[in-house]
CSV table of C-alpha atoms and ligand atoms in Angstrom, one decimal:
chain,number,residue,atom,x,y,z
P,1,UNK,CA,61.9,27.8,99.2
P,2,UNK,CA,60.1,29.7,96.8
P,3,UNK,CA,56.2,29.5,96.0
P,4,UNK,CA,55.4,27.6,92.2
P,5,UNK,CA,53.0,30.2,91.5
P,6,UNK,CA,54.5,33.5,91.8
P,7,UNK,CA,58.0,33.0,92.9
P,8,UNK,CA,57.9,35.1,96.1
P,9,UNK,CA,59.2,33.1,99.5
P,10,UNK,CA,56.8,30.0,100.1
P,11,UNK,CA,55.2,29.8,103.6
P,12,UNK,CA,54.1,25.8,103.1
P,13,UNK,CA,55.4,22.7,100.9
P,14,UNK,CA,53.0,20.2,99.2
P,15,UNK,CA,55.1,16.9,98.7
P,16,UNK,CA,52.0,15.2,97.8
P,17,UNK,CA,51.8,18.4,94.6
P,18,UNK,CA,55.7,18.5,94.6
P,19,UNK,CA,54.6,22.2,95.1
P,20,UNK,CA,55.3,25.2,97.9
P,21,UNK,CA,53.0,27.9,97.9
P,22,UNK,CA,52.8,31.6,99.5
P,23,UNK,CA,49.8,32.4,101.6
P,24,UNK,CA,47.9,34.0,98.7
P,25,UNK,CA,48.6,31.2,96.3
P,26,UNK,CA,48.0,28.3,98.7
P,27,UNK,CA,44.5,29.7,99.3
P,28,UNK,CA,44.1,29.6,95.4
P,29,UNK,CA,45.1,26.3,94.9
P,30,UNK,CA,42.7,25.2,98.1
P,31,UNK,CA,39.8,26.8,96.8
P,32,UNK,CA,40.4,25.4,93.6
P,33,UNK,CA,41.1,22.1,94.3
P,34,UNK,CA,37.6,22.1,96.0
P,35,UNK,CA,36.2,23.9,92.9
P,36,UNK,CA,37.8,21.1,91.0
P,37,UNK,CA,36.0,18.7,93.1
P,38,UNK,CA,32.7,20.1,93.1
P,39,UNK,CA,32.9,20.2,89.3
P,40,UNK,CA,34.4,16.9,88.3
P,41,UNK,CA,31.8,15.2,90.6
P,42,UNK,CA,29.2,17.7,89.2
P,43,UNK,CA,28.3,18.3,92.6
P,44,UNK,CA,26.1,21.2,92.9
P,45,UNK,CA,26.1,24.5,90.4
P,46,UNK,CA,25.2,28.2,91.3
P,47,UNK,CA,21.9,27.4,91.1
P,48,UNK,CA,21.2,24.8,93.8
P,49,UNK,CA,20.4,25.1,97.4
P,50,UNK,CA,23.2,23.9,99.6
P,51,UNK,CA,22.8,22.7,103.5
P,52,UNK,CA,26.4,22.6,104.9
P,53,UNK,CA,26.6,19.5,107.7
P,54,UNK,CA,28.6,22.3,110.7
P,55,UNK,CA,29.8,20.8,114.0
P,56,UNK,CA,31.4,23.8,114.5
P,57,UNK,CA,35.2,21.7,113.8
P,58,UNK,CA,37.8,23.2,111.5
P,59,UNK,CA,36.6,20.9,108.9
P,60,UNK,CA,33.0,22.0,108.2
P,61,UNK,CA,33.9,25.5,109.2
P,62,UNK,CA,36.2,25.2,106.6
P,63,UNK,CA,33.7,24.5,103.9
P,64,UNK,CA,31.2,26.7,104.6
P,65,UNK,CA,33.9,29.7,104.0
P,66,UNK,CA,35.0,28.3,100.6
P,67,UNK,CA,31.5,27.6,99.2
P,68,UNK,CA,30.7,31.6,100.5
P,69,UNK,CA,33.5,32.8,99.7
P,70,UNK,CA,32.9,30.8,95.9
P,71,UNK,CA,29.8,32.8,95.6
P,72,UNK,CA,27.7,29.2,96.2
P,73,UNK,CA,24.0,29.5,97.8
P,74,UNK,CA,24.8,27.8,101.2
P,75,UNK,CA,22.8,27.5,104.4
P,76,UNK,CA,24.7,25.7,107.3
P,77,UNK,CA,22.7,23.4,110.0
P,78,UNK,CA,24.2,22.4,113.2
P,79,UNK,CA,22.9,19.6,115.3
P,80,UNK,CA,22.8,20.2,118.8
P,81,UNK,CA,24.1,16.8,121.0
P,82,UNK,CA,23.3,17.6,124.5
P,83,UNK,CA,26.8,16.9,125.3
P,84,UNK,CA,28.0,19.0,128.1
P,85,UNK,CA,31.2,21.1,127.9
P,86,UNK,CA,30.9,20.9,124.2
P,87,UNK,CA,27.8,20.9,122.7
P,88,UNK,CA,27.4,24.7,123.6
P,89,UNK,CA,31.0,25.7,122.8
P,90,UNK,CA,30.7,24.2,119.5
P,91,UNK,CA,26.9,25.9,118.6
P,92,UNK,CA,28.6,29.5,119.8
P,93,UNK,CA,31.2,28.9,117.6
P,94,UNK,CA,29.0,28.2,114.8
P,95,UNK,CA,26.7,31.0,115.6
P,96,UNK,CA,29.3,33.6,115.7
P,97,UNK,CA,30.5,32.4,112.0
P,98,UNK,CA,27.1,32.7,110.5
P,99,UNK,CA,26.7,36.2,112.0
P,100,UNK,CA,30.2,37.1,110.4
P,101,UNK,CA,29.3,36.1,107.4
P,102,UNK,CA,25.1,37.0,107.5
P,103,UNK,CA,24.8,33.3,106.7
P,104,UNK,CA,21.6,31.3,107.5
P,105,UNK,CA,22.1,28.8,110.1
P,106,UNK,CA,19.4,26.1,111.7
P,107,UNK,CA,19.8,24.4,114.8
P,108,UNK,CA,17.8,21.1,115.7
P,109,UNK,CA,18.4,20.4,119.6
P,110,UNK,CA,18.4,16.7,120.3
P,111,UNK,CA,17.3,17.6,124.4
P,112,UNK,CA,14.4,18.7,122.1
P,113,UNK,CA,14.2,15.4,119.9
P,114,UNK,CA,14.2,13.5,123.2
P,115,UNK,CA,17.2,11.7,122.2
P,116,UNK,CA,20.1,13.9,123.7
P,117,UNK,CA,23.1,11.8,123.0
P,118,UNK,CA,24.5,11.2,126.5
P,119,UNK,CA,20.6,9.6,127.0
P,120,UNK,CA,21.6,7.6,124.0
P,121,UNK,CA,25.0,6.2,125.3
P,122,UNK,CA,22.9,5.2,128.5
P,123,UNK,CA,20.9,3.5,126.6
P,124,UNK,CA,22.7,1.7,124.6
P,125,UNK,CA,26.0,-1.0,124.9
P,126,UNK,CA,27.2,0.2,121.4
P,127,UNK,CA,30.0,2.6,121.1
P,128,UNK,CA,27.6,5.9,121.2
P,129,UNK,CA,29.7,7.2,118.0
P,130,UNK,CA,28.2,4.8,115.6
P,131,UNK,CA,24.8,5.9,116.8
P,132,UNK,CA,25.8,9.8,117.0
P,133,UNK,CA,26.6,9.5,113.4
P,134,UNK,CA,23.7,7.8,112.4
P,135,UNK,CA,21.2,10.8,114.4
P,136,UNK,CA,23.3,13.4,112.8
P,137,UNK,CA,23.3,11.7,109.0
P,138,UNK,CA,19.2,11.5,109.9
P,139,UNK,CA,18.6,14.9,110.8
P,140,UNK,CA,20.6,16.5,107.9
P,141,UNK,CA,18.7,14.3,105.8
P,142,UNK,CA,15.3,15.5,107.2
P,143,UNK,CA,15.8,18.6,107.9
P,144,UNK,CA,17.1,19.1,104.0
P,145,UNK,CA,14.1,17.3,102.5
P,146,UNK,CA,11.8,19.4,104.1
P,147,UNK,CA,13.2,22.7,103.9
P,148,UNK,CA,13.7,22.0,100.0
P,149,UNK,CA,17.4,21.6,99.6
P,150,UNK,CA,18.9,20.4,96.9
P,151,UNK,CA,22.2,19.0,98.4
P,152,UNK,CA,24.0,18.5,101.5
P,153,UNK,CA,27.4,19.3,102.0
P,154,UNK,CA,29.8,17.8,104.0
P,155,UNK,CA,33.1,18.3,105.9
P,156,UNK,CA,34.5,15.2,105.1
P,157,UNK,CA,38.6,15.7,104.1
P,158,UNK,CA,40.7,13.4,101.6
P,159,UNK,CA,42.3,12.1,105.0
P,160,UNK,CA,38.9,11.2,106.6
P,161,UNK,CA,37.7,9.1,102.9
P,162,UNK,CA,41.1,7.7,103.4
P,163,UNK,CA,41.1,5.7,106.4
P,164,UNK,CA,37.6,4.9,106.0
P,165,UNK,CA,38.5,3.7,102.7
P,166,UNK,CA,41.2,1.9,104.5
P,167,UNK,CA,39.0,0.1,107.2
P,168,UNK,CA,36.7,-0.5,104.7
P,169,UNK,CA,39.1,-2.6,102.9
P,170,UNK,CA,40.9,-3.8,105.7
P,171,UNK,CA,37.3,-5.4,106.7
P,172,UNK,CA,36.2,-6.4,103.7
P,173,UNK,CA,33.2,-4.2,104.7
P,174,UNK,CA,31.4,-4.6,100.9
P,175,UNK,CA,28.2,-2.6,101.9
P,176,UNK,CA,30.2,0.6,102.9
P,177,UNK,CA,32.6,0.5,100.1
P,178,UNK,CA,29.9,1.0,97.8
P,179,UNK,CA,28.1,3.7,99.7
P,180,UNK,CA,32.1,5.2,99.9
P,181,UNK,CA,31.9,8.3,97.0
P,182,UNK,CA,32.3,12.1,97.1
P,183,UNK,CA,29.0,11.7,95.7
P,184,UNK,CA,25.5,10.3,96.0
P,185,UNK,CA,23.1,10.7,94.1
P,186,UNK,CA,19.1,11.5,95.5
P,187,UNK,CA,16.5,9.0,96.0
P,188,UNK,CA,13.4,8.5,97.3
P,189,UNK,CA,13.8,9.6,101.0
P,190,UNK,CA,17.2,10.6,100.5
P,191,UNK,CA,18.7,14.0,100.0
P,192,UNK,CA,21.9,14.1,97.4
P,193,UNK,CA,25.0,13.7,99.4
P,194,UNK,CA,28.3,15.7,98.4
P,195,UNK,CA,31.6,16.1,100.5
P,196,UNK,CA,33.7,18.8,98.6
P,197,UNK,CA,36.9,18.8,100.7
P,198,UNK,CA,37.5,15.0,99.2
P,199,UNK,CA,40.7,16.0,97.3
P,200,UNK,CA,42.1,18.1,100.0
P,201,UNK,CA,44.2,16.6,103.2
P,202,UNK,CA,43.2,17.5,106.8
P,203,UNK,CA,47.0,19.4,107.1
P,204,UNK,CA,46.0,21.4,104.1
P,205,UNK,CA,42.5,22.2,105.7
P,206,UNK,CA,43.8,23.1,108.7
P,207,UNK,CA,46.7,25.6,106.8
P,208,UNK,CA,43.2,27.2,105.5
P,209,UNK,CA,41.5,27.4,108.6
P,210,UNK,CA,44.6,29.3,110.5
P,211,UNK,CA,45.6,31.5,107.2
P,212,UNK,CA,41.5,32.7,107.3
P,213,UNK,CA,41.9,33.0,110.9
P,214,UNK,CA,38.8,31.0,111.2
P,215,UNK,CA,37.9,30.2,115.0
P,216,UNK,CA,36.6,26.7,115.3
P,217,UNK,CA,36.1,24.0,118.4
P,218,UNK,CA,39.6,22.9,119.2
P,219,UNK,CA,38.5,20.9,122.0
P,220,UNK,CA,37.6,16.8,121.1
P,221,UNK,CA,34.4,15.6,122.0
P,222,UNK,CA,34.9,14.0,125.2
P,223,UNK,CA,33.0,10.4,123.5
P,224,UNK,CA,35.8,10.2,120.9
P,225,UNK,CA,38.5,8.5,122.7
P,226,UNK,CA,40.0,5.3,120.8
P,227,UNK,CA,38.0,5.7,117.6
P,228,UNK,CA,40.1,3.4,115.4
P,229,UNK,CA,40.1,5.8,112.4
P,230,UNK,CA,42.3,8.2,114.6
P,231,UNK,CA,45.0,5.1,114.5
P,232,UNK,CA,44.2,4.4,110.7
P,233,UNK,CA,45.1,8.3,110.1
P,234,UNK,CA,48.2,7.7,112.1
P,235,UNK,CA,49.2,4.6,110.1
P,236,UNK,CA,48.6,6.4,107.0
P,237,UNK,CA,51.1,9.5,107.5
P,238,UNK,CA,53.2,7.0,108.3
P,239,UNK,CA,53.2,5.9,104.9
P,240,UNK,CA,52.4,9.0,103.2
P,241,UNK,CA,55.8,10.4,105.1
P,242,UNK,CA,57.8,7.9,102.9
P,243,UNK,CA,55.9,7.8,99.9
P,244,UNK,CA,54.7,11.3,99.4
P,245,UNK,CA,51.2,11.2,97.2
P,246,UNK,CA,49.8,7.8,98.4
P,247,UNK,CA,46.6,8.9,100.2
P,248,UNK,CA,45.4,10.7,96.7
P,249,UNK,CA,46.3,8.2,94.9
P,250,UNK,CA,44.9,5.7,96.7
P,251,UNK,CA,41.7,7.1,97.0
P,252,UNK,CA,41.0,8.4,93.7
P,253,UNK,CA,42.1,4.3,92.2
P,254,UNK,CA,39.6,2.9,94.6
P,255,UNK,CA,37.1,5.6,92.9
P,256,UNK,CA,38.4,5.1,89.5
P,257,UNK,CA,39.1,1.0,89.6
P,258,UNK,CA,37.1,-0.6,92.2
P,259,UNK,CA,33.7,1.5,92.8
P,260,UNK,CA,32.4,0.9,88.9
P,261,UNK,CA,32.5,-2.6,89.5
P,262,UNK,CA,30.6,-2.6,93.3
P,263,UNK,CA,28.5,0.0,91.6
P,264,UNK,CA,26.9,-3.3,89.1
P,265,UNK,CA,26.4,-5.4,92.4
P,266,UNK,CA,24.9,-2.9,94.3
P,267,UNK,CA,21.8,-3.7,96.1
P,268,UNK,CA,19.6,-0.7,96.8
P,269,UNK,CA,17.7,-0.4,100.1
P,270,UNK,CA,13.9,-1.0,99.4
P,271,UNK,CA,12.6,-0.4,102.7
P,272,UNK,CA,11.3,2.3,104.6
P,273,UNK,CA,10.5,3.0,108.2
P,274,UNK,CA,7.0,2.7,108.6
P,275,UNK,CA,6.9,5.5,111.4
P,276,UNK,CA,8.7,8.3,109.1
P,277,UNK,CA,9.6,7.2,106.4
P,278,UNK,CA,13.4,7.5,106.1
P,279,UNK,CA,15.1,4.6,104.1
P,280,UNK,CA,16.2,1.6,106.5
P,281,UNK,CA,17.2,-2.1,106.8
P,282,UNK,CA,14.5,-2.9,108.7
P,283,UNK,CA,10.4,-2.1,109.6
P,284,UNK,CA,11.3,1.0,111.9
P,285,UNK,CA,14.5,2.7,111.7
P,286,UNK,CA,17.2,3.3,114.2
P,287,UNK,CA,16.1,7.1,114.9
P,288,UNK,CA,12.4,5.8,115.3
P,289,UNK,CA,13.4,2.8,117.4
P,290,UNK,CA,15.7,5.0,119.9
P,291,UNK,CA,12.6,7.3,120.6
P,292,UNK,CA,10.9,4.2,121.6
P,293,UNK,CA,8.2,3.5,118.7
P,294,UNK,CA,8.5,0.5,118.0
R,1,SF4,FE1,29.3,12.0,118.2
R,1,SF4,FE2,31.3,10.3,118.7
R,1,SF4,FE3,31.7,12.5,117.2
R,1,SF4,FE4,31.3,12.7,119.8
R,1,SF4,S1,33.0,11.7,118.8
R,1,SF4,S2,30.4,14.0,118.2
R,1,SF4,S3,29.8,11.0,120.2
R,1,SF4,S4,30.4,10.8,116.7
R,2,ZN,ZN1,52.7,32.7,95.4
């Protein structure tokens, strides 16, 4: 097999590009298929002040490099869980890459927050991921707003948008699948929200990640067992197997057909927690209530 670029032998096939690329020319057509995305959702420019979301993962590692290595002005912040055996692993990993690259990193501890997330799973008879995600989305929120950046980046792949899209729909779950975009925008209380590696599969990310020789947390956080978007993605090479092409195109049609029309019948969220602020359902909001003011 021979690479579509420059002819020499191919290292990896695309059968979702109909393409096969050597090492130098897959990492041309990754960066610029995220370049492509940053631009067509006018995500951020050269001017703006980017916070990358890093866990320390192969994902958000992953962006961080290309946004550097774009020439893009971008910080990373890394949420410390508590969660032991893995928590530490993944903050050394991060560490070490924003040493590498004389990158600025912060680090909120939630020990610190008083909300360490295996005090959260005691707490609480909900699967501790639904709240973990909510903390984290909080905290990158906060901690952008009130260092003054502009956007938040995150590591979200075209696989991950996929099989949420796919829940989504399997659910009928109408307010997430108007909140579902690569974008969204700022409002009051709310930091503009970007994921970058949308057009991009989690294979293809993870072709990146070795070919940079990036060292990321290869070890699963030991809450994630079962999470039904792990059998969704499993489902969905299934079909993608057969019919190369379907995730994209899936994706970008739900963006393209369906999301202009939730867009009209969108409700926006009016509230705000009366403790700090942050946009919310109800008086107080989840991160507020969970430290116990309520
Ligand atoms: Fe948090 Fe669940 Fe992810 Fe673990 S698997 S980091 S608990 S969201
Ligand atoms: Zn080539």
């Amino acid at each position: 097999m021979k690479c579509v670029r420059c002819k020499k032998q191919a290292e990896v096939e695309l059968k979702s590009h109909n393409a096969a690329f050597c090492r130098d020319c897959f990492l041309y057509f990754f960066e610029n298929q995220v370049l492509k995305a940053i631009k067509s959702f006018r995500m951020f420019t050269k001017k703006d002040k980017i916070l990358v979301a890093v866990s320390g993962g192969k994902d958000s590692l992953t962006l961080w490099n290309v946004l550097l290595d774009l020439g893009y002005n971008a910080d990373g912040l890394f949420v410390h869980l508590g969660i032991e055996g893995f928590s530490d692993i993944a903050k050394g990993k991060v560490e070490r890459f924003a040493k590498e690259r004389n990158a600025k990193l912060i680090v909120v501890n939630l020990k610190d927050e008083g909300i360490p997330i295996p005090e959260v799973k005691k707490k609480t008879r909900r699967v501790v991921c639904s709240l973990c995600g909510q903390i984290k989305r909080y905290y990158f929120n906060m901690v952008g707003l009130k260092e003054g950046y502009d956007v938040l980046a995150t590591g979200h792949n075209l696989d991950d948008e996929v099989s949420r899209l796919f829940s989504n729909v399997l659910h009928w779950k109408m307010e997430y699948l108007v909140d579902q975009s690569p974008v969204l925008p700022s409002e009051e209380g709310l930091l503009k929200k970007v994921k970058p590696l949308c057009r991009v599969t989690e294979y293809e990310t993870s072709v990146y990640a070795f070919f940079k020789g990036l060292d990321f947390v290869d070890i699963e956080c030991p809450y994630s067992k079962g999470a039904t978007f792990t059998m969704y993605k499993k489902h969905l090479n299934q079909i993608e197997f057969s019919s190369p092409g379907t995730k994209i195109d899936f994706y970008q049609g739900f963006l393209k057909n369906l999301k202009p029309i939730l867009e009209k019948r969108e409700e926006k969220i009016k509230n705000r927690c009366k403790i700090c602020g942050y946009p919310t359902f109800s008086d107080v909001c989840s991160v507020c209530r969970l430290k116990g003011y309520t």
